[in-house]
Amino acid sequence: MLTITPQTPASLVTRYLISTRFAISVGFGAFILCSLAFFHAIFSWCQLDFTTTQTDVDAVTGEYKTLSTLV
């Protein structure tokens, strides 16, 4: 026959602290990853070369004009 022993308050506190510590560490890790992804996206966007952006098509040749050829 299976007997169920009641948990002592100390074991409940230990389980709570372990689960809380685990949740905090997972949340902190997710925060760090999201921060790195955000800064990587901003840095990559700032490094774009806007002179090679295709903005318009030449009506005669059908080629793309870039900002450097439009000026």
XYZ file of C-alpha atoms in Angstrom:
71
model
C 0.000 0.000 0.000
C 1.270 3.437 -0.945
C 1.665 5.828 1.910
C 1.899 9.537 1.322
C 4.046 11.419 3.788
C 3.234 15.083 4.308
C 5.943 17.489 3.313
C 7.636 19.459 5.993
C 7.605 23.253 5.710
C 11.382 23.236 5.215
C 11.105 21.097 2.088
C 8.352 23.359 0.743
C 10.533 26.418 1.264
C 13.474 24.683 -0.415
C 11.336 23.717 -3.394
C 10.000 27.279 -3.663
C 13.477 28.800 -3.514
C 14.841 26.401 -6.131
C 11.940 27.028 -8.519
C 12.104 30.795 -7.977
C 15.854 30.863 -8.525
C 15.417 28.804 -11.696
C 12.691 31.114 -12.993
C 14.793 34.200 -12.263
C 17.820 32.749 -14.039
C 15.755 31.751 -17.082
C 14.150 35.193 -17.190
C 17.503 36.920 -16.864
C 18.968 34.767 -19.635
C 16.045 35.601 -21.916
C 16.492 39.293 -21.116
C 20.195 39.150 -22.008
C 19.485 37.363 -25.301
C 16.763 39.834 -26.268
C 19.032 42.748 -25.404
C 21.826 41.354 -27.541
C 19.444 40.767 -30.453
C 18.084 44.316 -30.138
C 21.519 45.946 -30.099
C 22.661 43.731 -32.973
C 19.671 44.852 -35.048
C 20.310 48.522 -34.254
C 24.025 48.191 -35.000
C 23.340 46.386 -38.274
C 20.820 49.023 -39.312
C 23.305 51.798 -38.564
C 25.950 50.104 -40.706
C 23.786 50.043 -43.856
C 25.202 51.685 -46.942
C 22.408 53.920 -48.155
C 24.188 54.813 -51.401
C 23.433 51.382 -52.892
C 19.696 51.425 -52.123
C 17.653 50.737 -55.228
C 15.215 53.624 -55.400
C 14.038 54.075 -58.972
C 14.067 52.384 -62.370
C 15.395 54.224 -65.402
C 12.637 54.531 -67.981
C 15.031 54.171 -70.931
C 17.420 51.429 -69.860
C 15.259 49.679 -67.269
C 18.160 49.651 -64.828
C 17.874 50.493 -61.186
C 19.100 53.948 -60.238
C 20.809 54.268 -56.899
C 20.952 57.356 -54.742
C 24.473 58.052 -55.976
C 23.324 58.103 -59.623
C 20.216 60.175 -58.921
C 22.255 63.105 -57.600
